Amino acid sequence: MSGENSFDILNRIFIAKKQQKIEDIKGYTMKYGNIVENGQIIDEVLVSYFKAPKSYTTENMCEINSHGGNIIVKKILEICLKNGAELAEPGEFTKRAFLNGRIDLLQAESVIDVINAKSEREAKTGIKQLEGMLSKKIADIKQDILDVMVNIEVAIDYPEYDVEEVTNQQIVEMLDKVEPKLQALEKSFDNGKIIKEGIKTAIIGKPNVGKSSLLNAILKEDRAIVTEYEGTTRDTIEEFVTIGGIPLKLIDTAGIREAKDEVEKIGIVKSREMAKEADLIIAIFDSTKELTAEDIDILELIKNKKSIIILNKIDLPTVLDENNSLLKKYSSNIIKMSALNQEGIEQIEENIIKLFNFNDINFDNETVITNVRHKNLITKAIENIKKTREIIENQMPVDMIAIFIKNILENLGNITGDIVEENIINEIFSKFCLGK
Ligand code: GDP
């Protein structure tokens, strides 16, 4: 519970073993006792006290730790509601933390990311944003702009002093300084998107080459399959896995696994559908057999796509290898593997790192934009920088320039939420789950 009356409500329903007045209880402490209704003990609990302003929401807060299990938890919730508490909206605790100024909007949004993280890397990025690394970067950029805004205001307020020329020079210097920083952030979204959504990956190949065996090998390696999604094409399921910490969203894993009987085996038609959707294609071939016309059809699908060719079943005598001139024509990433013996998975990982330039990014130190709302606002800010430059080149008066610079500030302010409309705030917090 959070809010002015939370301790009053608590007093009505909780009897501590060692009674103490609320004024005498320190924040960040716990008390042991019972939740009681009409003299009946409902559960034995621990209650944590957080006193304003040192709490998640900055309000008086308490947390009741009951025994697990749906019935008891539901019962205690009911008792709280009966005694005057109101059910929180999704994200309401975090929303209060934002509205009360403890965190900015960007940090509030990263709380959702941390909760929903599907890979360690995504969680790490979320935590970093929660710590305020991105907020600080945005704040620094805003400060650079504000420093120059002061001079602009002077030029507007005292037109009799001829400060305009100096000011224009300073504005251009400021734009030169700020623009690359914003561009770097904008670009980081390419990777941010991958961190958040995974690389959309299709495993294709004609029947019996080992698609489902590869899938199993990846899943065994990864043990922690996190989520299944509805695929974008009808009747498909997408599974989120990580290979060496790189998140992949595998397209139609169910289709591959279920296609057991010979007639149903996933072949070229299905492969074509999957390839269309994918950011990365893993094309598998049976290295014990010569390439067939069907294999060539598969190869045609990886043209102009990021792709990895896998020559499977190398535990058996092979006829195909990475020197095959036809294969080399289609991709330079050729891996020999045995899905059966789970050999070769690390090479897949290395190839993906190479294909997506992951080595160039230092995930631990770099600030990465993962949220499309933030990305769009940064893009708008860059557009407004370009417009400001045009206005200056066209010798427009300084008050016109000021309008465009204020637009840049507004775009950045919308990211951290210093200025932001209520409906946007509501939309953001509606994405939270209850109780967060
Ligand atoms: P899919 O139709 O492409 O999904 O192929 P499967 O994964 O069902 O594999 C077809 C057959 O090849 C099965 O009998 C597998 O056991 C076998 N197989 C798959 N990968 C390998 C491998 O690396 N080595 C060997 N020896 N057999 C494999």
Short mmCIF file of C-alpha atoms and ligand atoms in Angstrom, two decimals:
data_model
loop_
_atom_site.label_atom_id
_atom_site.label_comp_id
_atom_site.label_asym_id
_atom_site.label_seq_id
_atom_site.Cartn_x
_atom_site.Cartn_y
_atom_site.Cartn_z
CA MET A 1 0.00 0.00 0.00
CA SER A 2 1.13 3.49 -0.76
CA GLY A 3 -0.29 6.84 0.25
CA GLU A 4 -1.30 9.04 3.14
CA ASN A 5 -3.67 6.56 4.74
CA SER A 6 -1.69 3.39 4.25
CA PHE A 7 -0.49 3.16 7.87
CA ASP A 8 -4.03 3.83 9.19
CA ILE A 9 -5.40 1.03 7.08
CA LEU A 10 -2.55 -1.22 8.16
CA ASN A 11 -3.29 -0.50 11.83
CA ARG A 12 -6.84 -1.73 11.37
CA ILE A 13 -5.84 -5.09 9.95
CA PHE A 14 -2.42 -5.90 11.39
CA ILE A 15 -1.55 -6.73 14.97
CA ALA A 16 2.17 -6.79 15.59
CA LYS A 17 3.62 -9.15 18.18
CA LYS A 18 5.52 -6.22 19.65
CA GLN A 19 3.15 -3.27 19.47
CA GLN A 20 4.68 0.10 18.73
CA LYS A 21 3.28 3.49 17.76
CA ILE A 22 3.72 4.24 14.09
CA GLU A 23 5.78 7.35 14.95
CA ASP A 24 8.25 5.10 16.76
CA ILE A 25 8.68 2.66 13.89
CA LYS A 26 11.62 3.50 11.67
CA GLY A 27 11.46 3.34 7.90
CA TYR A 28 13.10 0.34 6.25
CA THR A 29 12.17 -1.95 9.12
CA MET A 30 9.97 -5.00 9.37
CA LYS A 31 7.52 -6.10 12.00
CA TYR A 32 6.22 -9.56 12.67
CA GLY A 33 2.56 -10.20 13.49
CA ASN A 34 -0.85 -11.27 12.22
CA ILE A 35 -3.38 -10.01 9.72
CA VAL A 36 -6.65 -10.08 11.61
CA GLU A 37 -10.28 -9.76 10.59
CA ASN A 38 -13.10 -9.72 13.16
CA GLY A 39 -10.74 -11.08 15.77
CA GLN A 40 -9.76 -13.99 13.54
CA ILE A 41 -6.17 -14.51 12.49
CA ILE A 42 -6.03 -14.68 8.71
CA ASP A 43 -2.29 -15.17 8.30
CA GLU A 44 1.00 -14.76 10.04
CA VAL A 45 2.94 -12.05 8.18
CA LEU A 46 5.91 -9.72 8.05
CA VAL A 47 5.21 -6.08 7.30
CA SER A 48 7.86 -3.73 5.88
CA TYR A 49 7.56 -0.03 6.65
CA PHE A 50 8.75 2.72 4.33
CA LYS A 51 8.25 6.26 5.50
CA ALA A 52 7.81 9.26 3.23
CA PRO A 53 9.79 10.52 1.44
CA LYS A 54 12.12 7.51 1.51
CA SER A 55 10.07 4.99 -0.39
CA TYR A 56 9.51 3.80 -3.94
CA THR A 57 6.67 6.25 -4.45
CA THR A 58 8.03 8.85 -1.95
CA GLU A 59 4.79 8.31 0.01
CA ASN A 60 4.22 6.33 3.20
CA MET A 61 4.29 2.71 2.12
CA CYS A 62 3.96 -0.72 3.63
CA GLU A 63 4.37 -4.18 2.20
CA ILE A 64 2.68 -7.21 3.65
CA ASN A 65 4.59 -10.45 3.18
CA SER A 66 2.15 -13.27 3.68
CA HIS A 67 2.45 -16.96 3.03
CA GLY A 68 2.28 -17.74 -0.64
CA GLY A 69 -0.75 -19.17 -2.34
CA ASN A 70 -3.61 -17.51 -4.11
CA ILE A 71 -6.30 -17.81 -1.47
CA ILE A 72 -4.44 -16.10 1.36
CA VAL A 73 -3.05 -13.36 -0.85
CA LYS A 74 -6.49 -12.67 -2.29
CA LYS A 75 -8.05 -12.65 1.17
CA ILE A 76 -5.52 -10.13 2.52
CA LEU A 77 -6.05 -7.93 -0.52
CA GLU A 78 -9.79 -8.05 0.11
CA ILE A 79 -9.30 -7.06 3.74
CA CYS A 80 -7.14 -4.10 2.69
CA LEU A 81 -9.80 -2.98 0.23
CA LYS A 82 -12.58 -3.39 2.81
CA ASN A 83 -10.65 -1.15 5.18
CA GLY A 84 -10.26 1.73 2.79
CA ALA A 85 -7.49 0.85 0.34
CA GLU A 86 -8.07 1.19 -3.39
CA LEU A 87 -6.79 -1.24 -5.96
CA ALA A 88 -3.79 0.16 -7.82
CA GLU A 89 -4.01 0.69 -11.55
CA PRO A 90 -1.38 -1.05 -13.68
CA GLY A 91 1.91 0.73 -13.09
CA GLU A 92 0.43 3.02 -10.45
CA PHE A 93 3.28 2.65 -7.97
CA THR A 94 5.84 3.57 -10.62
CA LYS A 95 3.56 6.32 -11.94
CA ARG A 96 3.44 7.85 -8.46
CA ALA A 97 7.22 7.62 -8.23
CA PHE A 98 7.36 9.60 -11.48
CA LEU A 99 4.64 12.13 -10.62
CA ASN A 100 6.23 12.70 -7.22
CA GLY A 101 9.56 13.40 -8.94
CA ARG A 102 11.61 10.50 -7.65
CA ILE A 103 12.37 9.13 -11.12
CA ASP A 104 11.95 10.59 -14.58
CA LEU A 105 9.71 9.16 -17.26
CA LEU A 106 12.56 7.41 -19.02
CA GLN A 107 13.49 5.61 -15.81
CA ALA A 108 9.87 4.67 -15.19
CA GLU A 109 9.71 3.12 -18.64
CA SER A 110 12.87 1.15 -17.99
CA VAL A 111 11.14 -0.44 -14.99
CA ILE A 112 8.80 -2.12 -17.48
CA ASP A 113 11.79 -3.23 -19.53
CA VAL A 114 13.50 -4.76 -16.53
CA ILE A 115 10.35 -6.62 -15.53
CA ASN A 116 9.69 -7.89 -19.04
CA ALA A 117 13.31 -8.64 -19.93
CA LYS A 118 13.73 -11.86 -21.86
CA SER A 119 17.50 -11.99 -21.83
CA GLU A 120 20.23 -11.00 -19.44
CA ARG A 121 21.48 -8.36 -21.85
CA GLU A 122 18.05 -6.76 -22.07
CA ALA A 123 17.71 -6.71 -18.30
CA LYS A 124 21.16 -5.12 -18.01
CA THR A 125 20.25 -2.36 -20.45
CA GLY A 126 17.04 -1.74 -18.55
CA ILE A 127 18.84 -1.52 -15.23
CA LYS A 128 21.31 0.94 -16.69
CA GLN A 129 18.51 3.18 -17.89
CA LEU A 130 16.85 2.83 -14.51
CA GLU A 131 20.08 3.99 -12.89
CA GLY A 132 19.77 7.09 -15.01
CA MET A 133 22.63 6.76 -17.50
CA LEU A 134 20.50 7.69 -20.48
CA SER A 135 18.69 10.40 -18.50
CA LYS A 136 22.03 11.97 -17.68
CA LYS A 137 23.11 11.94 -21.32
CA ILE A 138 19.89 13.66 -22.35
CA ALA A 139 20.22 16.15 -19.48
CA ASP A 140 23.78 17.03 -20.57
CA ILE A 141 22.63 17.67 -24.13
CA LYS A 142 19.78 19.82 -22.87
CA GLN A 143 22.23 21.79 -20.73
CA ASP A 144 24.45 22.49 -23.75
CA ILE A 145 21.42 23.91 -25.52
CA LEU A 146 20.21 25.89 -22.52
CA ASP A 147 23.62 27.52 -22.09
CA VAL A 148 23.21 29.09 -25.51
CA MET A 149 19.52 29.82 -25.01
CA VAL A 150 20.52 32.35 -22.35
CA ASN A 151 22.40 34.39 -24.96
CA ILE A 152 19.55 34.13 -27.38
CA GLU A 153 17.16 35.54 -24.80
CA VAL A 154 19.54 38.45 -24.32
CA ALA A 155 19.62 39.09 -28.05
CA ILE A 156 15.83 39.02 -28.17
CA ASP A 157 15.32 41.19 -25.10
CA TYR A 158 17.99 43.78 -25.97
CA PRO A 159 17.88 44.16 -29.77
CA GLU A 160 19.66 47.52 -29.41
CA TYR A 161 22.88 45.65 -28.59
CA ASP A 162 24.22 44.04 -31.69
CA VAL A 163 24.88 40.58 -30.22
CA GLU A 164 23.13 38.63 -32.94
CA GLU A 165 26.15 37.73 -35.00
CA VAL A 166 28.08 36.36 -32.06
CA THR A 167 25.01 34.49 -30.98
CA ASN A 168 24.48 32.82 -34.35
CA GLN A 169 28.07 31.65 -34.30
CA GLN A 170 27.56 30.19 -30.84
CA ILE A 171 24.34 28.51 -31.87
CA VAL A 172 26.03 26.78 -34.80
CA GLU A 173 28.85 25.61 -32.56
CA MET A 174 26.34 24.28 -30.08
CA LEU A 175 24.43 22.45 -32.82
CA ASP A 176 27.71 20.96 -34.07
CA LYS A 177 28.39 19.67 -30.60
CA VAL A 178 24.94 18.32 -29.86
CA GLU A 179 23.96 16.77 -33.19
CA PRO A 180 26.53 13.93 -33.28
CA LYS A 181 25.62 12.96 -29.73
CA LEU A 182 21.98 12.64 -30.70
CA GLN A 183 22.89 10.80 -33.90
CA ALA A 184 24.89 8.26 -31.90
CA LEU A 185 21.90 7.68 -29.64
CA GLU A 186 19.60 7.36 -32.64
CA LYS A 187 21.91 4.81 -34.19
CA SER A 188 22.12 2.80 -30.98
CA PHE A 189 18.47 1.92 -31.47
CA ASP A 190 19.44 -0.59 -34.20
CA ASN A 191 21.07 -2.63 -31.48
CA GLY A 192 18.55 -1.62 -28.86
CA LYS A 193 15.82 -3.10 -30.96
CA ILE A 194 17.72 -6.37 -31.25
CA ILE A 195 18.34 -6.45 -27.51
CA LYS A 196 14.68 -5.97 -26.87
CA GLU A 197 13.04 -7.95 -29.63
CA GLY A 198 15.70 -10.43 -30.63
CA ILE A 199 16.98 -11.12 -34.12
CA LYS A 200 14.11 -12.58 -36.13
CA THR A 201 15.60 -15.83 -37.28
CA ALA A 202 14.35 -18.47 -39.70
CA ILE A 203 15.76 -21.96 -39.84
CA ILE A 204 15.13 -23.24 -43.35
CA GLY A 205 16.07 -26.23 -45.47
CA LYS A 206 14.48 -29.08 -47.34
CA PRO A 207 13.00 -31.99 -45.37
CA ASN A 208 15.33 -34.20 -43.30
CA VAL A 209 18.39 -31.96 -43.37
CA GLY A 210 18.16 -31.50 -39.59
CA LYS A 211 16.13 -28.35 -38.87
CA SER A 212 14.36 -29.73 -35.88
CA SER A 213 17.56 -31.36 -34.63
CA LEU A 214 19.30 -27.97 -34.80
CA LEU A 215 16.42 -26.38 -32.94
CA ASN A 216 16.70 -28.98 -30.21
CA ALA A 217 20.45 -28.49 -30.04
CA ILE A 218 19.99 -24.73 -29.56
CA LEU A 219 17.32 -25.23 -26.95
CA LYS A 220 19.42 -27.73 -25.04
CA GLU A 221 22.33 -25.32 -25.05
CA ASP A 222 20.08 -22.51 -23.92
CA ARG A 223 17.94 -24.30 -21.34
CA ALA A 224 16.09 -21.11 -20.50
CA ILE A 225 13.53 -20.65 -23.24
CA VAL A 226 11.67 -17.67 -22.03
CA THR A 227 8.62 -16.94 -24.07
CA GLU A 228 6.48 -18.11 -26.91
CA TYR A 229 4.86 -15.52 -29.13
CA GLU A 230 2.20 -15.61 -31.78
CA GLY A 231 4.10 -15.24 -35.03
CA THR A 232 3.21 -12.50 -37.46
CA THR A 233 2.16 -14.97 -40.10
CA ARG A 234 -0.91 -17.00 -39.33
CA ASP A 235 -0.66 -20.08 -37.13
CA THR A 236 3.00 -19.69 -36.34
CA ILE A 237 4.69 -19.59 -32.99
CA GLU A 238 7.87 -17.71 -32.24
CA GLU A 239 10.25 -18.72 -29.54
CA PHE A 240 12.78 -16.51 -27.84
CA VAL A 241 16.16 -18.09 -27.20
CA THR A 242 19.66 -16.81 -26.61
CA ILE A 243 22.84 -18.09 -28.17
CA GLY A 244 25.77 -16.90 -26.10
CA GLY A 245 23.65 -14.05 -24.77
CA ILE A 246 22.50 -12.99 -28.23
CA PRO A 247 18.72 -12.96 -28.31
CA LEU A 248 17.08 -14.71 -31.24
CA LYS A 249 13.41 -14.82 -32.01
CA LEU A 250 12.98 -18.07 -33.88
CA ILE A 251 10.20 -18.11 -36.42
CA ASP A 252 7.75 -20.99 -36.45
CA THR A 253 9.55 -23.34 -34.13
CA ALA A 254 6.30 -25.22 -33.60
CA GLY A 255 5.92 -25.79 -37.32
CA ILE A 256 9.40 -27.25 -37.52
CA ARG A 257 8.91 -29.52 -34.54
CA GLU A 258 5.46 -30.75 -35.42
CA ALA A 259 6.25 -31.52 -39.04
CA LYS A 260 7.11 -35.09 -38.22
CA ASP A 261 5.61 -37.14 -40.97
CA GLU A 262 7.09 -37.23 -44.40
CA VAL A 263 4.25 -35.45 -46.19
CA GLU A 264 4.17 -32.63 -43.67
CA LYS A 265 7.90 -32.02 -43.46
CA ILE A 266 8.67 -28.37 -43.89
CA GLY A 267 10.01 -27.76 -47.36
CA ILE A 268 10.48 -25.01 -49.80
CA VAL A 269 7.06 -23.32 -49.68
CA LYS A 270 7.08 -22.91 -45.94
CA SER A 271 10.77 -21.95 -46.03
CA ARG A 272 9.96 -19.16 -48.45
CA GLU A 273 7.33 -17.73 -46.08
CA MET A 274 9.68 -17.87 -43.13
CA ALA A 275 12.59 -16.34 -45.03
CA LYS A 276 10.51 -13.35 -46.02
CA GLU A 277 9.96 -12.38 -42.39
CA ALA A 278 13.46 -13.00 -41.15
CA ASP A 279 16.36 -10.67 -40.30
CA LEU A 280 18.65 -13.67 -40.19
CA ILE A 281 18.35 -16.93 -42.11
CA ILE A 282 20.00 -20.13 -41.05
CA ALA A 283 19.91 -22.40 -44.10
CA ILE A 284 20.67 -26.04 -43.48
CA PHE A 285 22.00 -28.62 -45.91
CA ASP A 286 22.76 -32.29 -45.53
CA SER A 287 26.51 -32.62 -46.02
CA THR A 288 26.24 -36.35 -46.73
CA LYS A 289 24.45 -35.67 -50.00
CA GLU A 290 25.15 -33.64 -53.11
CA LEU A 291 23.15 -30.45 -53.53
CA THR A 292 19.81 -30.91 -55.29
CA ALA A 293 17.53 -28.57 -57.21
CA GLU A 294 15.55 -28.08 -54.01
CA ASP A 295 18.70 -27.00 -52.19
CA ILE A 296 19.33 -24.41 -54.88
CA ASP A 297 15.81 -23.07 -54.29
CA ILE A 298 16.69 -22.72 -50.62
CA LEU A 299 19.95 -20.96 -51.50
CA GLU A 300 18.03 -18.51 -53.66
CA LEU A 301 16.06 -17.49 -50.54
CA ILE A 302 19.14 -16.28 -48.71
CA LYS A 303 20.21 -13.91 -51.47
CA ASN A 304 20.56 -10.35 -50.15
CA LYS A 305 19.81 -11.48 -46.59
CA LYS A 306 22.00 -11.88 -43.56
CA SER A 307 22.51 -15.59 -43.57
CA ILE A 308 24.46 -18.55 -42.28
CA ILE A 309 24.82 -21.78 -44.23
CA ILE A 310 25.01 -24.91 -42.13
CA LEU A 311 26.40 -28.16 -43.45
CA ASN A 312 24.88 -30.69 -41.10
CA LYS A 313 25.59 -34.31 -40.23
CA ILE A 314 29.38 -34.07 -40.35
CA ASP A 315 29.52 -37.01 -37.96
CA LEU A 316 28.79 -39.12 -41.06
CA PRO A 317 30.95 -39.42 -44.20
CA THR A 318 30.41 -36.18 -46.12
CA VAL A 319 30.43 -35.08 -49.74
CA LEU A 320 29.82 -31.35 -49.21
CA ASP A 321 32.18 -28.89 -47.56
CA GLU A 322 32.80 -25.16 -47.17
CA ASN A 323 34.87 -25.11 -50.39
CA ASN A 324 31.86 -25.94 -52.53
CA SER A 325 31.88 -23.18 -55.12
CA LEU A 326 28.10 -23.02 -55.46
CA LEU A 327 27.59 -22.55 -51.71
CA LYS A 328 30.34 -19.94 -51.60
CA LYS A 329 28.48 -17.93 -54.20
CA TYR A 330 25.56 -17.47 -51.82
CA SER A 331 27.23 -16.90 -48.46
CA SER A 332 30.66 -16.59 -46.95
CA ASN A 333 29.39 -17.83 -43.60
CA ILE A 334 29.52 -21.59 -43.92
CA ILE A 335 29.58 -23.74 -40.83
CA LYS A 336 30.03 -27.47 -40.56
CA MET A 337 28.05 -29.00 -37.77
CA SER A 338 26.49 -32.04 -36.25
CA ALA A 339 23.14 -31.18 -34.77
CA LEU A 340 22.98 -34.70 -33.43
CA ASN A 341 26.15 -34.25 -31.35
CA GLN A 342 25.49 -30.55 -30.70
CA GLU A 343 28.74 -29.63 -32.41
CA GLY A 344 29.08 -26.25 -34.08
CA ILE A 345 26.71 -24.09 -32.05
CA GLU A 346 29.56 -21.80 -30.95
CA GLN A 347 30.40 -21.11 -34.60
CA ILE A 348 26.82 -20.05 -35.20
CA GLU A 349 27.23 -17.63 -32.32
CA GLU A 350 30.51 -16.27 -33.71
CA ASN A 351 28.95 -15.79 -37.13
CA ILE A 352 25.97 -13.90 -35.75
CA ILE A 353 28.28 -11.61 -33.79
CA LYS A 354 30.17 -10.91 -37.01
CA LEU A 355 27.04 -10.45 -39.14
CA PHE A 356 25.46 -7.94 -36.78
CA ASN A 357 28.70 -6.18 -35.82
CA PHE A 358 28.17 -6.98 -32.18
CA ASN A 359 31.87 -6.77 -31.48
CA ASP A 360 31.86 -3.06 -32.27
CA ILE A 361 29.43 -2.40 -29.50
CA ASN A 362 30.40 -2.45 -25.91
CA PHE A 363 27.10 -3.42 -24.36
CA ASP A 364 28.37 -2.84 -20.87
CA ASN A 365 29.38 0.76 -21.29
CA GLU A 366 27.40 2.09 -24.16
CA THR A 367 24.09 3.80 -23.69
CA VAL A 368 21.59 2.07 -25.90
CA ILE A 369 18.14 3.31 -26.83
CA THR A 370 15.71 0.42 -26.63
CA ASN A 371 12.42 2.28 -26.57
CA VAL A 372 10.81 3.33 -29.84
CA ARG A 373 9.15 6.35 -28.21
CA HIS A 374 12.56 7.66 -27.16
CA LYS A 375 14.02 6.91 -30.58
CA ASN A 376 11.27 8.84 -32.38
CA LEU A 377 11.76 11.86 -30.15
CA ILE A 378 15.50 11.84 -30.80
CA THR A 379 14.84 11.66 -34.53
CA LYS A 380 12.52 14.66 -34.20
CA ALA A 381 15.16 16.58 -32.24
CA ILE A 382 17.69 15.92 -35.03
CA GLU A 383 15.18 17.14 -37.60
CA ASN A 384 14.71 20.30 -35.59
CA ILE A 385 18.47 20.81 -35.45
CA LYS A 386 18.54 20.65 -39.26
CA LYS A 387 15.70 23.16 -39.47
CA THR A 388 17.51 25.47 -37.06
CA ARG A 389 20.58 25.37 -39.28
CA GLU A 390 18.49 26.30 -42.32
CA ILE A 391 16.89 29.19 -40.51
CA ILE A 392 20.30 30.51 -39.51
CA GLU A 393 21.64 30.14 -43.05
CA ASN A 394 18.65 32.05 -44.36
CA GLN A 395 19.52 34.95 -42.04
CA MET A 396 16.23 34.73 -40.18
CA PRO A 397 15.78 36.84 -37.04
CA VAL A 398 16.93 35.43 -33.75
CA ASP A 399 13.45 35.03 -32.30
CA MET A 400 12.63 32.62 -35.14
CA ILE A 401 15.77 30.66 -34.35
CA ALA A 402 14.70 30.56 -30.73
CA ILE A 403 11.42 28.88 -31.63
CA PHE A 404 13.21 25.98 -33.33
CA ILE A 405 15.70 25.59 -30.53
CA LYS A 406 12.81 25.42 -28.09
CA ASN A 407 11.37 22.63 -30.23
CA ILE A 408 14.59 20.66 -29.78
CA LEU A 409 14.39 21.18 -26.04
CA GLU A 410 10.77 20.09 -26.06
CA ASN A 411 11.59 16.86 -27.93
CA LEU A 412 14.26 16.03 -25.36
CA GLY A 413 12.03 17.06 -22.47
CA ASN A 414 9.39 14.65 -23.69
CA ILE A 415 11.83 11.78 -23.31
CA THR A 416 12.52 12.38 -19.66
CA GLY A 417 9.03 13.67 -19.03
CA ASP A 418 9.74 17.21 -17.76
CA ILE A 419 7.10 18.32 -20.21
CA VAL A 420 4.74 15.66 -21.37
CA GLU A 421 1.03 15.36 -21.98
CA GLU A 422 -1.16 13.42 -19.61
CA ASN A 423 -2.49 11.01 -22.24
CA ILE A 424 1.06 9.97 -23.11
CA ILE A 425 1.77 9.33 -19.45
CA ASN A 426 -1.38 7.24 -19.15
CA GLU A 427 -0.49 5.23 -22.20
CA ILE A 428 2.99 4.51 -20.92
CA PHE A 429 1.83 3.29 -17.53
CA SER A 430 -0.99 1.21 -18.96
CA LYS A 431 1.70 -1.14 -20.29
CA PHE A 432 2.67 -2.12 -16.76
CA CYS A 433 1.26 -5.09 -14.98
CA LEU A 434 -0.77 -4.72 -11.80
CA GLY A 435 1.11 -4.07 -8.61
CA LYS A 436 4.19 -2.49 -10.14
P1 GDP B 1 14.09 -31.72 -40.50
O1 GDP B 1 13.11 -32.44 -41.35
O2 GDP B 1 14.93 -30.79 -41.33
O3 GDP B 1 13.54 -31.07 -39.29
O4 GDP B 1 15.16 -32.84 -40.02
P2 GDP B 1 15.25 -33.60 -38.63
O5 GDP B 1 15.88 -32.75 -37.60
O6 GDP B 1 13.93 -34.21 -38.30
O7 GDP B 1 16.31 -34.70 -38.98
C1 GDP B 1 16.08 -35.69 -40.01
C2 GDP B 1 16.88 -36.93 -39.69
O8 GDP B 1 18.28 -36.65 -39.72
C3 GDP B 1 16.61 -37.47 -38.31
O9 GDP B 1 16.59 -38.88 -38.37
C4 GDP B 1 17.78 -36.98 -37.48
O10 GDP B 1 18.07 -37.83 -36.40
C5 GDP B 1 18.89 -36.98 -38.47
N1 GDP B 1 19.92 -35.99 -38.16
C6 GDP B 1 19.74 -34.67 -37.93
N2 GDP B 1 20.92 -34.06 -37.66
C7 GDP B 1 21.85 -35.00 -37.73
C8 GDP B 1 23.29 -35.01 -37.54
O11 GDP B 1 23.94 -34.00 -37.28
N3 GDP B 1 23.92 -36.21 -37.71
C9 GDP B 1 23.25 -37.34 -38.01
N4 GDP B 1 23.97 -38.46 -38.14
N5 GDP B 1 21.92 -37.38 -38.17
C10 GDP B 1 21.22 -36.23 -38.04
#
